[in-house]
Amino acid sequence: MKTRSFYLLVMLLLAGAFSRPAAAQVRANISFGYPPRAYYGPRYYAPRPPVVYAVPPPPPVYYAPAPVYYAPRPVYYAPRPVYYGRGYGRGHGRRW
């Protein structure tokens, strides 16, 4: 039995026997000489590590233009004199 196929069979059997010894020793409560790992079942995927990005640059600060101050509205004690009907445009509504 010293053929290549026999050696291949032995290697496959050994690989299968020692594929998950840590999980086996936890389930069987035996020790193989190194500390056991926790058994999470047949498929356990560790949680994804948090992705830490670099701090983004601060947003650009857009300065508003200087406010435009208008002169206060003059105080009239009588309505504007209207000569030929009401004027057109702003300021000629019912306020006058």
Short mmCIF file of N, CA and C in Angstrom, two decimals:
data_model
loop_
_atom_site.label_atom_id
_atom_site.label_comp_id
_atom_site.label_asym_id
_atom_site.label_seq_id
_atom_site.Cartn_x
_atom_site.Cartn_y
_atom_site.Cartn_z
N MET A 1 0.82 -1.20 0.00
CA MET A 1 0.00 0.00 0.00
C MET A 1 0.86 1.25 0.00
N LYS A 2 1.99 1.19 -0.65
CA LYS A 2 2.86 2.36 -0.69
C LYS A 2 2.74 3.02 -2.06
N THR A 3 1.53 3.25 -2.48
CA THR A 3 1.34 3.90 -3.77
C THR A 3 0.97 5.37 -3.55
N ARG A 4 0.97 6.08 -4.65
CA ARG A 4 0.63 7.51 -4.55
C ARG A 4 -0.83 7.70 -4.16
N SER A 5 -1.68 6.86 -4.65
CA SER A 5 -3.10 7.01 -4.30
C SER A 5 -3.33 6.75 -2.82
N PHE A 6 -2.55 5.82 -2.23
CA PHE A 6 -2.70 5.56 -0.79
C PHE A 6 -2.25 6.77 0.01
N TYR A 7 -1.11 7.35 -0.38
CA TYR A 7 -0.64 8.55 0.32
C TYR A 7 -1.65 9.70 0.17
N LEU A 8 -2.22 9.82 -1.00
CA LEU A 8 -3.23 10.85 -1.21
C LEU A 8 -4.45 10.61 -0.31
N LEU A 9 -4.85 9.35 -0.20
CA LEU A 9 -5.97 9.02 0.66
C LEU A 9 -5.66 9.32 2.12
N VAL A 10 -4.46 9.01 2.56
CA VAL A 10 -4.07 9.28 3.94
C VAL A 10 -4.04 10.78 4.19
N MET A 11 -3.50 11.52 3.25
CA MET A 11 -3.44 12.98 3.43
C MET A 11 -4.85 13.58 3.49
N LEU A 12 -5.74 13.07 2.67
CA LEU A 12 -7.11 13.58 2.71
C LEU A 12 -7.78 13.24 4.04
N LEU A 13 -7.54 12.04 4.54
CA LEU A 13 -8.13 11.66 5.82
C LEU A 13 -7.56 12.49 6.96
N LEU A 14 -6.25 12.73 6.92
CA LEU A 14 -5.64 13.55 7.97
C LEU A 14 -6.13 15.00 7.90
N ALA A 15 -6.27 15.50 6.68
CA ALA A 15 -6.77 16.87 6.53
C ALA A 15 -8.20 16.99 7.04
N GLY A 16 -9.00 15.97 6.80
CA GLY A 16 -10.36 15.99 7.30
C GLY A 16 -10.44 15.84 8.80
N ALA A 17 -9.49 15.08 9.38
CA ALA A 17 -9.53 14.86 10.82
C ALA A 17 -9.12 16.10 11.59
N PHE A 18 -8.20 16.88 11.03
CA PHE A 18 -7.70 18.06 11.74
C PHE A 18 -8.19 19.36 11.12
N SER A 19 -9.33 19.30 10.45
CA SER A 19 -9.80 20.52 9.80
C SER A 19 -10.33 21.52 10.82
N ARG A 20 -11.12 21.03 11.80
CA ARG A 20 -11.67 21.94 12.80
C ARG A 20 -11.46 21.38 14.20
N PRO A 21 -10.22 21.26 14.63
CA PRO A 21 -10.01 20.67 15.95
C PRO A 21 -10.44 21.58 17.09
N ALA A 22 -10.35 22.88 16.89
CA ALA A 22 -10.71 23.78 17.98
C ALA A 22 -12.20 23.69 18.28
N ALA A 23 -13.01 23.66 17.23
CA ALA A 23 -14.45 23.52 17.46
C ALA A 23 -14.77 22.16 18.04
N ALA A 24 -14.02 21.13 17.62
CA ALA A 24 -14.29 19.78 18.12
C ALA A 24 -13.93 19.68 19.60
N GLN A 25 -12.83 20.31 20.00
CA GLN A 25 -12.45 20.18 21.40
C GLN A 25 -13.40 20.95 22.31
N VAL A 26 -14.02 21.99 21.78
CA VAL A 26 -15.01 22.70 22.59
C VAL A 26 -16.25 21.84 22.77
N ARG A 27 -16.69 21.22 21.67
CA ARG A 27 -17.91 20.41 21.76
C ARG A 27 -17.68 19.15 22.60
N ALA A 28 -16.51 18.53 22.46
CA ALA A 28 -16.25 17.27 23.16
C ALA A 28 -15.63 17.49 24.53
N ASN A 29 -15.35 18.75 24.87
CA ASN A 29 -14.75 19.10 26.16
C ASN A 29 -13.42 18.39 26.36
N ILE A 30 -12.59 18.40 25.33
CA ILE A 30 -11.24 17.84 25.42
C ILE A 30 -10.26 18.93 25.03
N SER A 31 -9.00 18.67 25.24
CA SER A 31 -7.98 19.66 24.95
C SER A 31 -6.95 19.09 24.00
N PHE A 32 -6.54 19.90 23.03
CA PHE A 32 -5.48 19.51 22.10
C PHE A 32 -4.19 20.25 22.38
N GLY A 33 -4.10 20.92 23.51
CA GLY A 33 -2.85 21.55 23.87
C GLY A 33 -2.84 23.06 23.67
N TYR A 34 -3.86 23.63 23.06
CA TYR A 34 -3.90 25.08 22.92
C TYR A 34 -5.29 25.54 23.33
N PRO A 35 -5.43 26.77 23.73
CA PRO A 35 -6.73 27.21 24.26
C PRO A 35 -7.82 27.11 23.21
N PRO A 36 -8.96 26.63 23.61
CA PRO A 36 -10.04 26.46 22.63
C PRO A 36 -10.66 27.79 22.25
N ARG A 37 -11.26 27.77 21.11
CA ARG A 37 -12.01 28.93 20.65
C ARG A 37 -13.49 28.65 20.84
N ALA A 38 -14.27 29.68 20.90
CA ALA A 38 -15.70 29.51 21.08
C ALA A 38 -16.31 28.88 19.83
N TYR A 39 -17.27 28.03 20.03
CA TYR A 39 -17.93 27.37 18.90
C TYR A 39 -19.21 28.13 18.58
N TYR A 40 -19.27 28.62 17.36
CA TYR A 40 -20.41 29.44 16.96
C TYR A 40 -21.36 28.71 16.02
N GLY A 41 -21.15 27.42 15.80
CA GLY A 41 -21.98 26.71 14.83
C GLY A 41 -21.21 26.48 13.56
N PRO A 42 -21.86 25.91 12.58
CA PRO A 42 -21.12 25.58 11.35
C PRO A 42 -20.62 26.79 10.59
N ARG A 43 -21.40 27.89 10.59
CA ARG A 43 -20.96 29.07 9.85
C ARG A 43 -21.06 30.27 10.77
N TYR A 44 -19.96 30.87 11.05
CA TYR A 44 -19.96 32.08 11.85
C TYR A 44 -19.15 33.12 11.13
N TYR A 45 -19.75 34.24 10.86
CA TYR A 45 -19.04 35.34 10.22
C TYR A 45 -18.89 36.44 11.26
N ALA A 46 -17.66 36.81 11.48
CA ALA A 46 -17.40 37.86 12.46
C ALA A 46 -18.05 39.15 11.99
N PRO A 47 -18.47 39.99 12.93
CA PRO A 47 -19.05 41.27 12.51
C PRO A 47 -18.03 42.12 11.79
N ARG A 48 -18.52 42.84 10.83
CA ARG A 48 -17.60 43.66 10.04
C ARG A 48 -16.99 44.74 10.91
N PRO A 49 -15.72 44.98 10.78
CA PRO A 49 -15.12 46.05 11.57
C PRO A 49 -15.67 47.40 11.11
N PRO A 50 -15.79 48.32 12.02
CA PRO A 50 -16.30 49.63 11.60
C PRO A 50 -15.32 50.31 10.67
N VAL A 51 -15.85 50.85 9.62
CA VAL A 51 -15.01 51.53 8.64
C VAL A 51 -14.79 52.95 9.13
N VAL A 52 -13.56 53.29 9.39
CA VAL A 52 -13.22 54.61 9.90
C VAL A 52 -12.57 55.39 8.77
N TYR A 53 -13.23 56.43 8.35
CA TYR A 53 -12.69 57.26 7.30
C TYR A 53 -11.94 58.44 7.92
N ALA A 54 -11.19 59.09 7.11
CA ALA A 54 -10.51 60.30 7.57
C ALA A 54 -11.56 61.39 7.81
N VAL A 55 -11.22 62.33 8.65
CA VAL A 55 -12.16 63.41 8.95
C VAL A 55 -12.34 64.25 7.70
N PRO A 56 -13.57 64.45 7.25
CA PRO A 56 -13.75 65.25 6.04
C PRO A 56 -13.41 66.70 6.30
N PRO A 57 -13.02 67.41 5.28
CA PRO A 57 -12.71 68.83 5.47
C PRO A 57 -13.97 69.60 5.83
N PRO A 58 -13.83 70.69 6.54
CA PRO A 58 -15.03 71.46 6.89
C PRO A 58 -15.67 72.04 5.65
N PRO A 59 -16.96 72.21 5.67
CA PRO A 59 -17.62 72.74 4.48
C PRO A 59 -17.21 74.19 4.23
N PRO A 60 -17.23 74.59 2.99
CA PRO A 60 -16.85 75.99 2.70
C PRO A 60 -17.87 76.95 3.29
N VAL A 61 -17.38 78.05 3.80
CA VAL A 61 -18.25 79.06 4.40
C VAL A 61 -18.49 80.14 3.36
N TYR A 62 -19.72 80.27 2.96
CA TYR A 62 -20.06 81.30 1.99
C TYR A 62 -20.58 82.50 2.77
N TYR A 63 -19.86 83.59 2.69
CA TYR A 63 -20.26 84.79 3.42
C TYR A 63 -21.36 85.50 2.65
N ALA A 64 -22.40 85.89 3.36
CA ALA A 64 -23.50 86.60 2.73
C ALA A 64 -23.05 88.01 2.39
N PRO A 65 -23.59 88.57 1.34
CA PRO A 65 -23.21 89.96 1.02
C PRO A 65 -23.70 90.91 2.12
N ALA A 66 -23.09 92.05 2.16
CA ALA A 66 -23.45 93.03 3.18
C ALA A 66 -24.91 93.43 3.00
N PRO A 67 -25.65 93.55 4.09
CA PRO A 67 -27.06 93.93 3.95
C PRO A 67 -27.19 95.34 3.41
N VAL A 68 -28.22 95.52 2.62
CA VAL A 68 -28.48 96.82 2.02
C VAL A 68 -29.53 97.52 2.88
N TYR A 69 -29.14 98.64 3.42
CA TYR A 69 -30.05 99.39 4.27
C TYR A 69 -30.68 100.51 3.44
N TYR A 70 -31.98 100.61 3.57
CA TYR A 70 -32.70 101.65 2.86
C TYR A 70 -33.06 102.75 3.86
N ALA A 71 -33.23 103.92 3.34
CA ALA A 71 -33.67 105.03 4.19
C ALA A 71 -35.10 104.76 4.65
N PRO A 72 -35.42 105.19 5.85
CA PRO A 72 -36.80 104.96 6.31
C PRO A 72 -37.79 105.71 5.44
N ARG A 73 -38.97 105.16 5.41
CA ARG A 73 -40.01 105.75 4.58
C ARG A 73 -40.41 107.10 5.18
N PRO A 74 -40.47 108.10 4.38
CA PRO A 74 -40.84 109.41 4.93
C PRO A 74 -42.27 109.40 5.45
N VAL A 75 -42.50 110.19 6.46
CA VAL A 75 -43.81 110.24 7.09
C VAL A 75 -44.62 111.33 6.40
N TYR A 76 -45.76 110.92 5.88
CA TYR A 76 -46.65 111.89 5.25
C TYR A 76 -47.89 112.00 6.12
N TYR A 77 -48.35 113.22 6.30
CA TYR A 77 -49.55 113.44 7.09
C TYR A 77 -50.78 113.55 6.21
N ALA A 78 -50.62 113.45 4.95
CA ALA A 78 -51.75 113.49 4.01
C ALA A 78 -51.39 112.60 2.84
N PRO A 79 -52.41 112.10 2.13
CA PRO A 79 -52.07 111.29 0.95
C PRO A 79 -51.36 112.11 -0.10
N ARG A 80 -50.64 111.44 -0.91
CA ARG A 80 -49.91 112.13 -1.98
C ARG A 80 -50.90 112.85 -2.89
N PRO A 81 -50.51 113.95 -3.38
CA PRO A 81 -51.41 114.61 -4.34
C PRO A 81 -51.49 113.82 -5.63
N VAL A 82 -52.70 113.48 -6.00
CA VAL A 82 -52.91 112.72 -7.22
C VAL A 82 -53.58 113.66 -8.21
N TYR A 83 -52.93 113.91 -9.31
CA TYR A 83 -53.44 114.91 -10.25
C TYR A 83 -54.29 114.29 -11.33
N TYR A 84 -53.81 113.28 -12.01
CA TYR A 84 -54.56 112.71 -13.12
C TYR A 84 -54.72 111.21 -12.87
N GLY A 85 -55.49 110.84 -11.90
CA GLY A 85 -55.68 109.42 -11.60
C GLY A 85 -54.52 108.87 -10.78
N ARG A 86 -54.62 107.61 -10.48
CA ARG A 86 -53.58 106.99 -9.68
C ARG A 86 -52.32 106.78 -10.51
N GLY A 87 -51.18 106.85 -9.81
CA GLY A 87 -49.94 106.59 -10.51
C GLY A 87 -49.76 105.10 -10.75
N TYR A 88 -48.79 104.77 -11.55
CA TYR A 88 -48.50 103.39 -11.90
C TYR A 88 -47.27 102.92 -11.13
N GLY A 89 -47.21 101.61 -10.89
CA GLY A 89 -46.02 101.04 -10.26
C GLY A 89 -46.18 100.91 -8.76
N ARG A 90 -45.06 100.70 -8.10
CA ARG A 90 -45.10 100.47 -6.66
C ARG A 90 -45.36 101.78 -5.91
N GLY A 91 -46.00 101.63 -4.78
CA GLY A 91 -46.22 102.79 -3.94
C GLY A 91 -47.44 103.61 -4.31
N HIS A 92 -48.28 103.09 -5.22
CA HIS A 92 -49.46 103.85 -5.62
C HIS A 92 -50.71 103.04 -5.38
N GLY A 93 -50.67 102.23 -4.33
CA GLY A 93 -51.83 101.41 -4.03
C GLY A 93 -52.80 102.12 -3.12
N ARG A 94 -53.53 101.36 -2.30
CA ARG A 94 -54.56 101.93 -1.43
C ARG A 94 -53.96 102.63 -0.23
N ARG A 95 -52.65 102.51 -0.02
CA ARG A 95 -52.06 103.17 1.13
C ARG A 95 -52.03 104.68 0.94
N TRP A 96 -52.08 105.13 -0.30
CA TRP A 96 -51.90 106.57 -0.54
C TRP A 96 -53.24 107.24 -0.73
#
